């Protein structure tokens, strides 16, 4: 897996249990996808501007060690499946000392601006196919 | 002021201080606007579908009594200013026993789908002008 | 499955794809758990006040049909596993016409206020064991 | 004003108007407070661990230029009032080219873990009094 980004847990992301609420990890994985692409010269913003979204069709997450306010966690990720009509990613969210906070997977379907499933345009298919997990 | 809606504080809306995080009240006022309009047969969704948004240009809030998880608060509101290029609302968020949780005001600018400030279309101007504070 | 609650999609829950962002469904399932318990005279708030949380240890969701701003969706749920140290629930999020918006499952571990896994106290174990899926 | 932090707008923070939803700016100001303190060797986390919170009692914001997905905005801030029972801050959120996205102010009351207003402990009063706006 490649390190995609480091995220600092915001105060608003905590809940009354005193830890980061589980819903925020879903958002952190999304932020990681954007940074992981940027790091390889691929812009999710441009993809969106081209009228293509990578709609999330499935998400699975297992929580391991709670994340506290102000913790800085690293999100690692890799492509686990890549086709013109379906992509999948795996994630590890780790504390700065390496302890696993969570592991997750997501499946995505390229869609047009009407939300209709489409084949990833050739230009983007090629760009995505050059993404590396290393 | 007219009661717009009752909102149950969600667990995710709490923070590690054990109360609802202050950012959520901004969202509750938005939800109140939508319900307050619906209650008077005006659909914010249709306004959006007509290509008009009521962009928030200003928001002010004073917090009084904390709201806890699972509390049901009532949001009261009224129009305080109504022109074709500018609207303002006032809000009171109250605990079920009447205690004030917060008071707020918002100012809105009608915009088109490009985010450009526009005059509220005649049809909508008329509909809005019939909204009542009572 | 039993209907737990009806949720109106908030404007803030949409994203620039024009649909409800996928992270909000996680929150809706949480809100459904609270209402489903309340409907059967069990208070999640009292459970928390007794120092017990039902920490989410796993969440899985498959998205089917997008939810739009202002849509009212029904969340149905049921207990799929119930032990003193582990509970699991299944969810169906449905549009008002019955179409599936998403299906999800969650696994929970009772924890104390330090976040340590504990056995559900006898009083609560008994209360939970009376919850019905019908 | 001193630059507190740079924030990258997350996809989840957009709404169907295609811009960042106004509620997120409130959260960005909070994140800025934490980073601005950290930058001056003050830890908001330690303050919380000492049982003191800076509860928000008032927030005012004026929106200027919309922020789009993936924009990196800079948050500048300064102390505008500092007493043992009340603090106030001013913020400017700027696009990377310097254009103003929003200006805001917040007022805070030190509270204990029960949410009761308290005098800021001497140790923290001294630390805060050394914070600089330059």
Coordinates of C-alpha atoms in Angstrom, one line a residue:
Chain A
X1 CA 0.0 0.0 0.0
X2 CA 1.0 3.6 -0.6
X3 CA 0.6 6.3 1.9
X4 CA -2.0 8.7 0.6
X5 CA -2.4 11.4 3.2
X6 CA -2.1 12.3 6.9
X7 CA -5.3 13.5 8.5
X8 CA -5.6 15.4 11.8
X9 CA -8.8 14.4 13.7
X10 CA -10.9 17.5 14.1
X11 CA -12.8 18.4 17.3
X12 CA -16.1 18.3 15.5
X13 CA -15.4 14.7 14.5
X14 CA -15.4 13.5 18.1
X15 CA -18.6 12.3 19.8
X16 CA -19.7 12.1 23.4
X17 CA -17.8 8.7 23.7
X18 CA -14.7 10.9 23.5
X19 CA -13.4 9.4 20.3
X20 CA -13.8 10.1 16.6
X21 CA -17.2 9.1 15.4
X22 CA -17.2 6.1 13.1
X23 CA -18.8 8.0 10.2
X24 CA -15.8 10.2 9.7
X25 CA -13.5 7.3 8.6
X26 CA -15.7 7.1 5.5
X27 CA -14.9 10.7 4.7
X28 CA -11.2 10.2 5.5
X29 CA -11.0 7.4 2.9
X30 CA -12.5 9.8 0.3
X31 CA -10.0 12.5 1.2
X32 CA -7.3 9.8 0.8
X33 CA -8.5 8.9 -2.7
X34 CA -8.2 12.5 -3.8
X35 CA -4.7 12.9 -2.3
X36 CA -3.5 9.6 -3.6
X37 CA -4.6 10.5 -7.1
X38 CA -3.0 14.0 -6.8
X39 CA 0.2 12.5 -5.6
X40 CA 0.3 10.6 -9.0
X41 CA -0.6 13.6 -11.0
X42 CA -4.3 12.7 -11.4
X43 CA -6.9 15.2 -10.5
X44 CA -10.2 14.1 -9.1
X45 CA -11.4 17.6 -9.6
X46 CA -10.7 17.4 -13.3
X47 CA -12.4 14.1 -13.6
X48 CA -15.5 15.7 -12.0
X49 CA -15.1 18.7 -14.4
X50 CA -15.1 16.2 -17.3
X51 CA -18.5 15.1 -16.1
X52 CA -17.4 11.8 -14.5
X53 CA -17.9 10.8 -10.9
X54 CA -16.7 7.7 -9.2
X55 CA -19.9 6.9 -7.3
X56 CA -19.4 4.7 -4.2
X57 CA -21.4 1.5 -4.7
X58 CA -20.1 -0.4 -1.7
X59 CA -18.1 0.4 1.5
X60 CA -16.9 -1.9 4.2
X61 CA -14.9 -1.0 7.2
X62 CA -13.6 -2.7 10.3
X63 CA -12.7 -0.5 13.3
X64 CA -9.7 -1.5 15.4
X65 CA -8.3 1.2 17.6
X66 CA -10.1 4.4 18.4
X67 CA -8.8 7.7 17.1
X68 CA -8.9 10.6 19.5
X69 CA -9.2 14.4 18.9
X70 CA -6.0 15.8 17.5
X71 CA -4.5 12.4 16.6
X72 CA -2.8 12.5 13.2
X73 CA -3.6 9.3 11.3
X74 CA -2.0 8.1 8.1
X75 CA -4.2 6.6 5.4
X76 CA -2.6 4.0 3.1
X77 CA -4.4 2.7 0.1
X78 CA -4.1 0.6 -3.1
X79 CA -6.2 -0.3 -6.1
X80 CA -7.6 -3.8 -5.8
X81 CA -9.7 -3.9 -8.9
X82 CA -9.6 -1.7 -12.0
X83 CA -12.0 -2.0 -14.9
X84 CA -13.6 0.6 -17.1
X85 CA -17.0 0.2 -15.3
X86 CA -15.8 -0.7 -11.8
X87 CA -12.9 0.2 -9.5
X88 CA -12.1 -1.0 -6.0
X89 CA -9.7 0.3 -3.4
X90 CA -8.4 -1.0 0.0
X91 CA -7.4 1.3 2.8
X92 CA -5.5 1.1 6.1
X93 CA -5.9 3.9 8.6
X94 CA -3.0 3.9 10.9
X95 CA -2.0 5.8 14.0
X96 CA 1.3 7.6 13.8
X97 CA 3.0 4.7 15.7
X98 CA 1.7 2.3 13.1
X99 CA -1.1 0.8 15.1
X100 CA -4.2 0.0 12.9
X101 CA -7.1 2.3 13.5
X102 CA -9.3 0.7 10.8
X103 CA -9.2 -1.2 7.5
X104 CA -11.7 -0.5 4.7
X105 CA -12.6 -1.3 1.1
X106 CA -14.7 0.7 -1.3
X107 CA -16.2 -0.1 -4.7
X108 CA -16.8 2.6 -7.3
X109 CA -18.8 2.9 -10.5
X110 CA -18.0 5.7 -13.0
X111 CA -21.2 7.7 -13.6
X112 CA -22.1 10.7 -15.7
X113 CA -23.6 13.9 -14.4
X114 CA -27.1 12.3 -14.4
X115 CA -25.8 9.5 -12.1
X116 CA -26.0 6.9 -14.9
X117 CA -23.3 4.2 -14.9
X118 CA -20.9 4.8 -17.8
X119 CA -17.7 3.3 -19.1
X120 CA -14.7 5.4 -17.9
X121 CA -13.6 7.5 -20.9
X122 CA -10.5 6.3 -22.7
X123 CA -8.3 9.2 -21.6
X124 CA -9.1 8.6 -17.9
X125 CA -9.0 4.8 -18.2
X126 CA -5.4 5.2 -19.4
X127 CA -4.5 7.6 -16.7
X128 CA -6.0 5.4 -14.0
X129 CA -4.3 2.3 -15.4
X130 CA -0.9 4.0 -14.7
X131 CA -1.7 4.4 -11.1
X132 CA 0.7 2.4 -8.9
X133 CA 0.2 0.7 -5.6
X134 CA 3.9 1.0 -4.7
Chain B
X1 CA -42.4 33.5 15.3
X2 CA -43.8 30.3 13.8
X3 CA -42.7 26.8 14.8
X4 CA -40.9 25.4 11.8
X5 CA -39.8 21.9 12.9
X6 CA -38.7 19.7 15.7
X7 CA -35.3 18.2 15.5
X8 CA -33.9 15.2 17.5
X9 CA -30.2 15.7 18.3
X10 CA -28.3 12.8 16.7
X11 CA -25.5 11.0 18.4
X12 CA -23.1 12.0 15.6
X13 CA -23.9 15.6 16.4
X14 CA -22.4 15.4 19.8
X15 CA -18.7 16.1 20.5
X16 CA -16.4 15.1 23.3
X17 CA -17.7 17.9 25.5
X18 CA -20.8 15.7 25.7
X19 CA -23.1 18.2 24.0
X20 CA -24.2 18.9 20.5
X21 CA -21.4 20.6 18.5
X22 CA -22.1 24.2 17.7
X23 CA -21.8 23.7 13.9
X24 CA -24.9 21.6 13.9
X25 CA -27.2 24.5 14.8
X26 CA -26.4 26.1 11.5
X27 CA -27.7 22.9 9.8
X28 CA -30.8 22.8 12.0
X29 CA -31.7 26.4 10.9
X30 CA -31.4 25.2 7.3
X31 CA -33.6 22.3 7.9
X32 CA -36.0 24.6 9.6
X33 CA -36.2 26.9 6.5
X34 CA -37.1 23.9 4.3
X35 CA -39.8 22.7 6.7
X36 CA -41.2 26.2 7.4
X37 CA -41.6 26.7 3.6
X38 CA -43.1 23.3 3.2
X39 CA -45.6 24.0 5.9
X40 CA -46.8 27.0 3.8
X41 CA -46.9 25.0 0.6
X42 CA -43.6 26.3 -0.7
X43 CA -41.0 23.8 -1.9
X44 CA -37.3 24.6 -1.5
X45 CA -36.7 21.6 -3.7
X46 CA -38.8 23.1 -6.5
X47 CA -37.0 26.4 -6.1
X48 CA -33.7 24.6 -6.6
X49 CA -35.1 22.7 -9.5
X50 CA -36.0 26.0 -11.1
X51 CA -32.3 26.9 -10.9
X52 CA -32.5 29.2 -8.0
X53 CA -30.7 28.8 -4.7
X54 CA -30.9 31.0 -1.6
X55 CA -27.2 31.3 -0.9
X56 CA -26.3 32.1 2.7
X57 CA -24.4 35.4 2.7
X58 CA -24.4 35.9 6.5
X59 CA -25.1 33.9 9.6
X60 CA -25.0 35.0 13.2
X61 CA -25.8 32.8 16.2
X62 CA -25.7 33.1 20.0
X63 CA -25.6 29.9 22.0
X64 CA -27.6 29.9 25.3
X65 CA -28.3 26.4 26.7
X66 CA -26.4 23.3 25.5
X67 CA -28.4 20.6 23.6
X68 CA -27.7 17.0 24.6
X69 CA -27.9 13.8 22.6
X70 CA -31.5 12.8 22.0
X71 CA -32.9 16.1 23.0
X72 CA -35.8 17.2 20.8
X73 CA -35.5 20.9 20.1
X74 CA -38.1 23.1 18.4
X75 CA -36.9 25.6 15.8
X76 CA -39.1 28.8 15.5
X77 CA -38.4 31.3 12.7
X78 CA -39.7 34.3 10.9
X79 CA -38.9 36.5 7.9
X80 CA -37.2 39.7 8.9
X81 CA -36.4 41.1 5.5
X82 CA -37.8 40.3 2.1
X83 CA -36.7 41.8 -1.2
X84 CA -36.2 40.3 -4.6
X85 CA -32.4 40.3 -4.1
X86 CA -32.1 39.7 -0.4
X87 CA -33.9 37.8 2.3
X88 CA -33.3 37.5 6.0
X89 CA -34.6 35.2 8.7
X90 CA -34.5 35.0 12.5
X91 CA -34.5 31.8 14.4
X92 CA -35.1 30.6 18.0
X93 CA -34.0 27.1 18.9
X94 CA -35.8 26.0 22.0
X95 CA -35.7 23.0 24.3
X96 CA -39.0 21.2 24.6
X97 CA -39.7 23.0 27.9
X98 CA -39.3 26.4 26.2
X99 CA -35.8 27.2 27.4
X100 CA -33.7 29.0 24.7
X101 CA -30.9 26.9 23.2
X102 CA -29.8 29.5 20.7
X103 CA -31.0 32.5 18.7
X104 CA -29.8 33.1 15.1
X105 CA -30.2 35.2 12.0
X106 CA -29.4 34.4 8.4
X107 CA -29.2 36.6 5.3
X108 CA -29.7 35.0 1.8
X109 CA -29.0 36.1 -1.7
X110 CA -30.9 34.4 -4.6
X111 CA -28.4 33.0 -7.0
X112 CA -28.6 31.1 -10.3
X113 CA -26.9 27.7 -11.0
X114 CA -23.6 29.5 -11.6
X115 CA -23.7 31.1 -8.2
X116 CA -24.4 34.5 -9.7
X117 CA -26.6 36.8 -7.7
X118 CA -30.0 37.2 -9.4
X119 CA -33.4 38.8 -8.8
X120 CA -35.9 36.3 -7.4
X121 CA -38.1 35.3 -10.4
X122 CA -41.6 36.9 -10.2
X123 CA -43.3 33.6 -9.6
X124 CA -41.2 32.9 -6.6
X125 CA -41.2 36.4 -5.4
X126 CA -45.0 36.3 -5.2
X127 CA -45.0 32.9 -3.5
X128 CA -42.4 34.1 -0.9
X129 CA -44.3 37.3 -0.3
X130 CA -47.3 35.3 0.9
X131 CA -45.3 33.6 3.6
X132 CA -46.5 34.5 7.0
X133 CA -44.7 34.8 10.3
X134 CA -47.8 34.0 12.3
Chain C
X1 CA -37.6 -6.1 9.3
X2 CA -39.3 -3.4 11.3
X3 CA -39.5 0.2 10.2
X4 CA -37.4 2.2 12.6
X5 CA -37.7 5.7 11.3
X6 CA -38.3 8.1 8.4
X7 CA -35.5 10.5 7.5
X8 CA -35.8 13.6 5.4
X9 CA -32.6 14.2 3.4
X10 CA -31.1 17.5 4.4
X11 CA -29.6 20.0 2.0
X12 CA -26.3 19.8 3.7
X13 CA -26.2 16.1 3.1
X14 CA -26.0 16.5 -0.7
X15 CA -22.8 16.9 -2.5
X16 CA -21.9 18.4 -5.9
X17 CA -23.0 15.2 -7.7
X18 CA -26.5 16.4 -6.7
X19 CA -27.3 13.4 -4.5
X20 CA -26.9 12.6 -0.8
X21 CA -23.3 11.9 0.0
X22 CA -22.7 8.3 0.9
X23 CA -21.3 9.0 4.3
X24 CA -24.7 10.2 5.5
X25 CA -26.2 6.7 5.3
X26 CA -24.0 5.6 8.1
X27 CA -25.4 8.3 10.2
X28 CA -29.0 7.5 9.2
X29 CA -28.5 3.9 10.3
X30 CA -27.3 5.2 13.7
X31 CA -30.4 7.4 14.0
X32 CA -32.5 4.4 13.1
X33 CA -31.0 2.3 15.9
X34 CA -31.9 5.0 18.4
X35 CA -35.5 5.3 17.1
X36 CA -35.9 1.5 16.8
X37 CA -34.9 1.1 20.4
X38 CA -37.2 4.0 21.5
X39 CA -40.1 2.5 19.7
X40 CA -39.6 -0.6 21.9
X41 CA -39.2 1.4 25.1
X42 CA -35.5 1.2 25.2
X43 CA -33.5 4.4 25.5
X44 CA -30.0 4.6 24.0
X45 CA -29.5 7.7 26.0
X46 CA -30.1 5.8 29.2
X47 CA -27.7 3.1 28.1
X48 CA -25.1 5.9 27.6
X49 CA -26.0 7.4 30.9
X50 CA -25.3 4.0 32.5
X51 CA -21.8 4.2 31.1
X52 CA -22.3 1.8 28.3
X53 CA -21.8 2.5 24.6
X54 CA -22.4 0.2 21.6
X55 CA -19.2 0.9 19.8
X56 CA -19.4 0.2 16.0
X57 CA -16.7 -2.4 15.2
X58 CA -17.8 -3.1 11.6
X59 CA -20.0 -1.5 9.0
X60 CA -20.9 -2.7 5.5
X61 CA -23.1 -0.9 3.1
X62 CA -24.2 -1.4 -0.5
X63 CA -25.7 1.6 -2.4
X64 CA -28.5 1.0 -4.8
X65 CA -30.6 4.0 -5.8
X66 CA -29.4 7.6 -5.1
X67 CA -31.3 9.6 -2.5
X68 CA -32.0 13.3 -3.4
X69 CA -32.4 16.4 -1.3
X70 CA -35.7 16.4 0.4
X71 CA -36.5 12.8 -0.2
X72 CA -38.0 11.0 2.8
X73 CA -36.5 7.6 3.2
X74 CA -37.6 4.8 5.5
X75 CA -35.0 2.9 7.5
X76 CA -36.0 -0.7 8.3
X77 CA -33.8 -2.8 10.6
X78 CA -33.5 -6.0 12.6
X79 CA -31.2 -7.7 15.0
X80 CA -29.1 -10.4 13.3
X81 CA -26.9 -11.3 16.2
X82 CA -27.3 -10.8 19.9
X83 CA -24.8 -11.8 22.6
X84 CA -23.6 -10.0 25.7
X85 CA -20.4 -9.0 24.0
X86 CA -21.5 -8.5 20.5
X87 CA -24.5 -7.4 18.6
X88 CA -25.2 -7.1 14.9
X89 CA -28.0 -5.3 13.0
X90 CA -29.2 -5.3 9.3
X91 CA -30.7 -2.3 7.6
X92 CA -32.7 -1.5 4.5
X93 CA -33.0 2.1 3.5
X94 CA -36.0 2.5 1.2
X95 CA -37.5 5.3 -0.9
X96 CA -41.1 6.1 0.0
X97 CA -42.2 4.0 -3.0
X98 CA -40.3 1.0 -1.6
X99 CA -37.3 1.1 -3.9
X100 CA -34.1 0.1 -2.1
X101 CA -31.7 3.0 -1.6
X102 CA -29.2 0.9 0.3
X103 CA -28.7 -2.2 2.4
X104 CA -26.3 -2.2 5.4
X105 CA -25.1 -4.2 8.3
X106 CA -23.3 -3.1 11.5
X107 CA -21.6 -5.0 14.3
X108 CA -21.3 -3.5 17.8
X109 CA -19.3 -4.1 20.9
X110 CA -20.5 -2.9 24.3
X111 CA -17.8 -0.7 25.8
X112 CA -17.4 1.2 29.1
X113 CA -16.7 4.9 29.3
X114 CA -13.0 4.1 28.8
X115 CA -13.8 2.4 25.5
X116 CA -12.9 -1.0 27.0
X117 CA -15.0 -3.9 25.7
X118 CA -17.3 -5.2 28.4
X119 CA -20.2 -7.6 28.8
X120 CA -23.5 -5.9 28.5
X121 CA -24.9 -5.5 32.1
X122 CA -27.6 -8.0 33.0
X123 CA -30.3 -5.4 33.1
X124 CA -29.6 -4.2 29.6
X125 CA -29.0 -7.7 28.3
X126 CA -32.5 -8.6 29.4
X127 CA -34.0 -5.5 27.9
X128 CA -32.2 -6.0 24.6
X129 CA -33.2 -9.7 24.5
X130 CA -36.8 -8.6 24.4
X131 CA -36.4 -6.5 21.3
X132 CA -38.3 -7.8 18.4
X133 CA -37.7 -7.8 14.7
X134 CA -41.4 -8.0 13.9
Chain D
X1 CA -3.6 38.5 11.5
X2 CA -1.6 35.3 11.6
X3 CA -2.0 32.5 9.2
X4 CA -3.3 29.6 11.2
X5 CA -3.7 26.8 8.7
X6 CA -4.4 25.8 5.1
X7 CA -7.5 23.6 4.5
X8 CA -8.3 21.6 1.5
X9 CA -12.0 21.5 0.8
X10 CA -13.3 17.9 0.9
X11 CA -15.7 16.5 -1.6
X12 CA -18.2 15.7 1.3
X13 CA -18.1 19.4 2.2
X14 CA -19.7 20.4 -1.2
X15 CA -23.5 20.5 -1.7
X16 CA -25.7 20.3 -4.7
X17 CA -25.1 24.0 -5.5
X18 CA -21.6 22.8 -6.4
X19 CA -19.8 24.8 -3.7
X20 CA -18.7 24.1 -0.1
X21 CA -21.7 24.2 2.2
X22 CA -21.7 27.2 4.5
X23 CA -21.7 25.1 7.7
X24 CA -18.2 23.8 7.0
X25 CA -16.6 27.3 7.4
X26 CA -17.6 27.1 11.1
X27 CA -15.6 23.9 11.4
X28 CA -12.7 25.3 9.5
X29 CA -12.5 28.2 12.0
X30 CA -12.4 25.6 14.8
X31 CA -9.6 23.7 13.1
X32 CA -7.8 27.0 12.6
X33 CA -8.0 27.7 16.4
X34 CA -6.3 24.4 17.1
X35 CA -3.5 24.9 14.6
X36 CA -3.0 28.5 15.6
X37 CA -2.5 27.4 19.2
X38 CA -0.3 24.5 18.2
X39 CA 1.9 26.8 16.1
X40 CA 2.5 28.8 19.3
X41 CA 3.2 25.7 21.4
X42 CA -0.2 25.7 23.0
X43 CA -2.2 22.4 22.9
X44 CA -6.0 22.6 22.8
X45 CA -5.9 18.9 23.5
X46 CA -4.1 19.4 26.8
X47 CA -6.5 22.2 27.7
X48 CA -9.3 19.7 27.2
X49 CA -7.4 17.0 29.1
X50 CA -7.1 19.6 32.0
X51 CA -10.9 19.6 32.0
X52 CA -11.4 23.0 30.3
X53 CA -13.2 23.6 27.1
X54 CA -13.6 26.9 25.2
X55 CA -17.3 26.7 24.6
X56 CA -18.5 28.8 21.6
X57 CA -21.0 31.3 22.8
X58 CA -21.4 33.3 19.7
X59 CA -20.4 33.0 16.0
X60 CA -20.8 35.4 13.2
X61 CA -19.8 34.9 9.6
X62 CA -20.1 36.8 6.3
X63 CA -19.6 34.8 3.1
X64 CA -17.8 36.5 0.2
X65 CA -16.5 34.2 -2.5
X66 CA -17.6 30.6 -2.8
X67 CA -15.1 27.8 -2.1
X68 CA -15.1 24.9 -4.5
X69 CA -14.1 21.3 -4.0
X70 CA -10.4 20.8 -3.8
X71 CA -9.7 24.5 -3.3
X72 CA -7.0 25.1 -0.7
X73 CA -8.0 28.0 1.5
X74 CA -5.9 29.8 4.1
X75 CA -7.4 30.7 7.5
X76 CA -5.9 33.7 9.2
X77 CA -6.9 34.7 12.7
X78 CA -6.2 36.9 15.7
X79 CA -7.3 37.3 19.3
X80 CA -9.7 40.3 19.6
X81 CA -10.6 39.9 23.3
X82 CA -8.9 38.1 26.1
X83 CA -10.2 37.8 29.6
X84 CA -10.2 34.9 32.1
X85 CA -13.9 34.3 31.5
X86 CA -14.2 35.3 27.8
X87 CA -12.2 35.2 24.7
X88 CA -12.9 36.3 21.2
X89 CA -11.3 35.7 17.8
X90 CA -11.5 37.1 14.3
X91 CA -10.9 35.0 11.2
X92 CA -10.3 35.6 7.5
X93 CA -10.7 32.7 5.2
X94 CA -8.8 33.4 1.9
X95 CA -8.4 31.7 -1.4
X96 CA -4.8 30.9 -2.3
X97 CA -4.7 34.0 -4.5
X98 CA -5.7 36.2 -1.5
X99 CA -9.4 36.7 -2.4
X100 CA -11.6 36.7 0.7
X101 CA -13.8 33.7 1.0
X102 CA -15.3 34.7 4.3
X103 CA -14.7 36.7 7.5
X104 CA -15.9 35.5 10.9
X105 CA -15.7 36.1 14.6
X106 CA -16.3 33.8 17.5
X107 CA -16.7 34.3 21.3
X108 CA -15.8 31.7 23.8
X109 CA -16.4 30.9 27.4
X110 CA -14.1 28.7 29.4
X111 CA -16.2 25.8 30.9
X112 CA -15.5 22.8 33.1
X113 CA -16.4 19.3 32.2
X114 CA -20.0 19.9 33.4
X115 CA -20.3 22.7 30.9
X116 CA -20.3 25.3 33.7
X117 CA -18.7 28.6 33.0
X118 CA -15.4 29.0 34.9
X119 CA -12.4 31.3 35.1
X120 CA -9.5 30.1 32.9
X121 CA -7.0 28.5 35.3
X122 CA -4.0 30.6 36.0
X123 CA -1.6 28.4 34.1
X124 CA -3.7 28.5 31.0
X125 CA -4.4 32.2 31.4
X126 CA -0.7 32.9 31.3
X127 CA -0.1 30.7 28.3
X128 CA -3.0 32.3 26.4
X129 CA -1.8 35.8 27.3
X130 CA 1.5 35.1 25.5
X131 CA -0.3 34.3 22.3
X132 CA 0.6 36.8 19.6
X133 CA -1.4 38.1 16.7
X134 CA 1.7 38.8 14.6

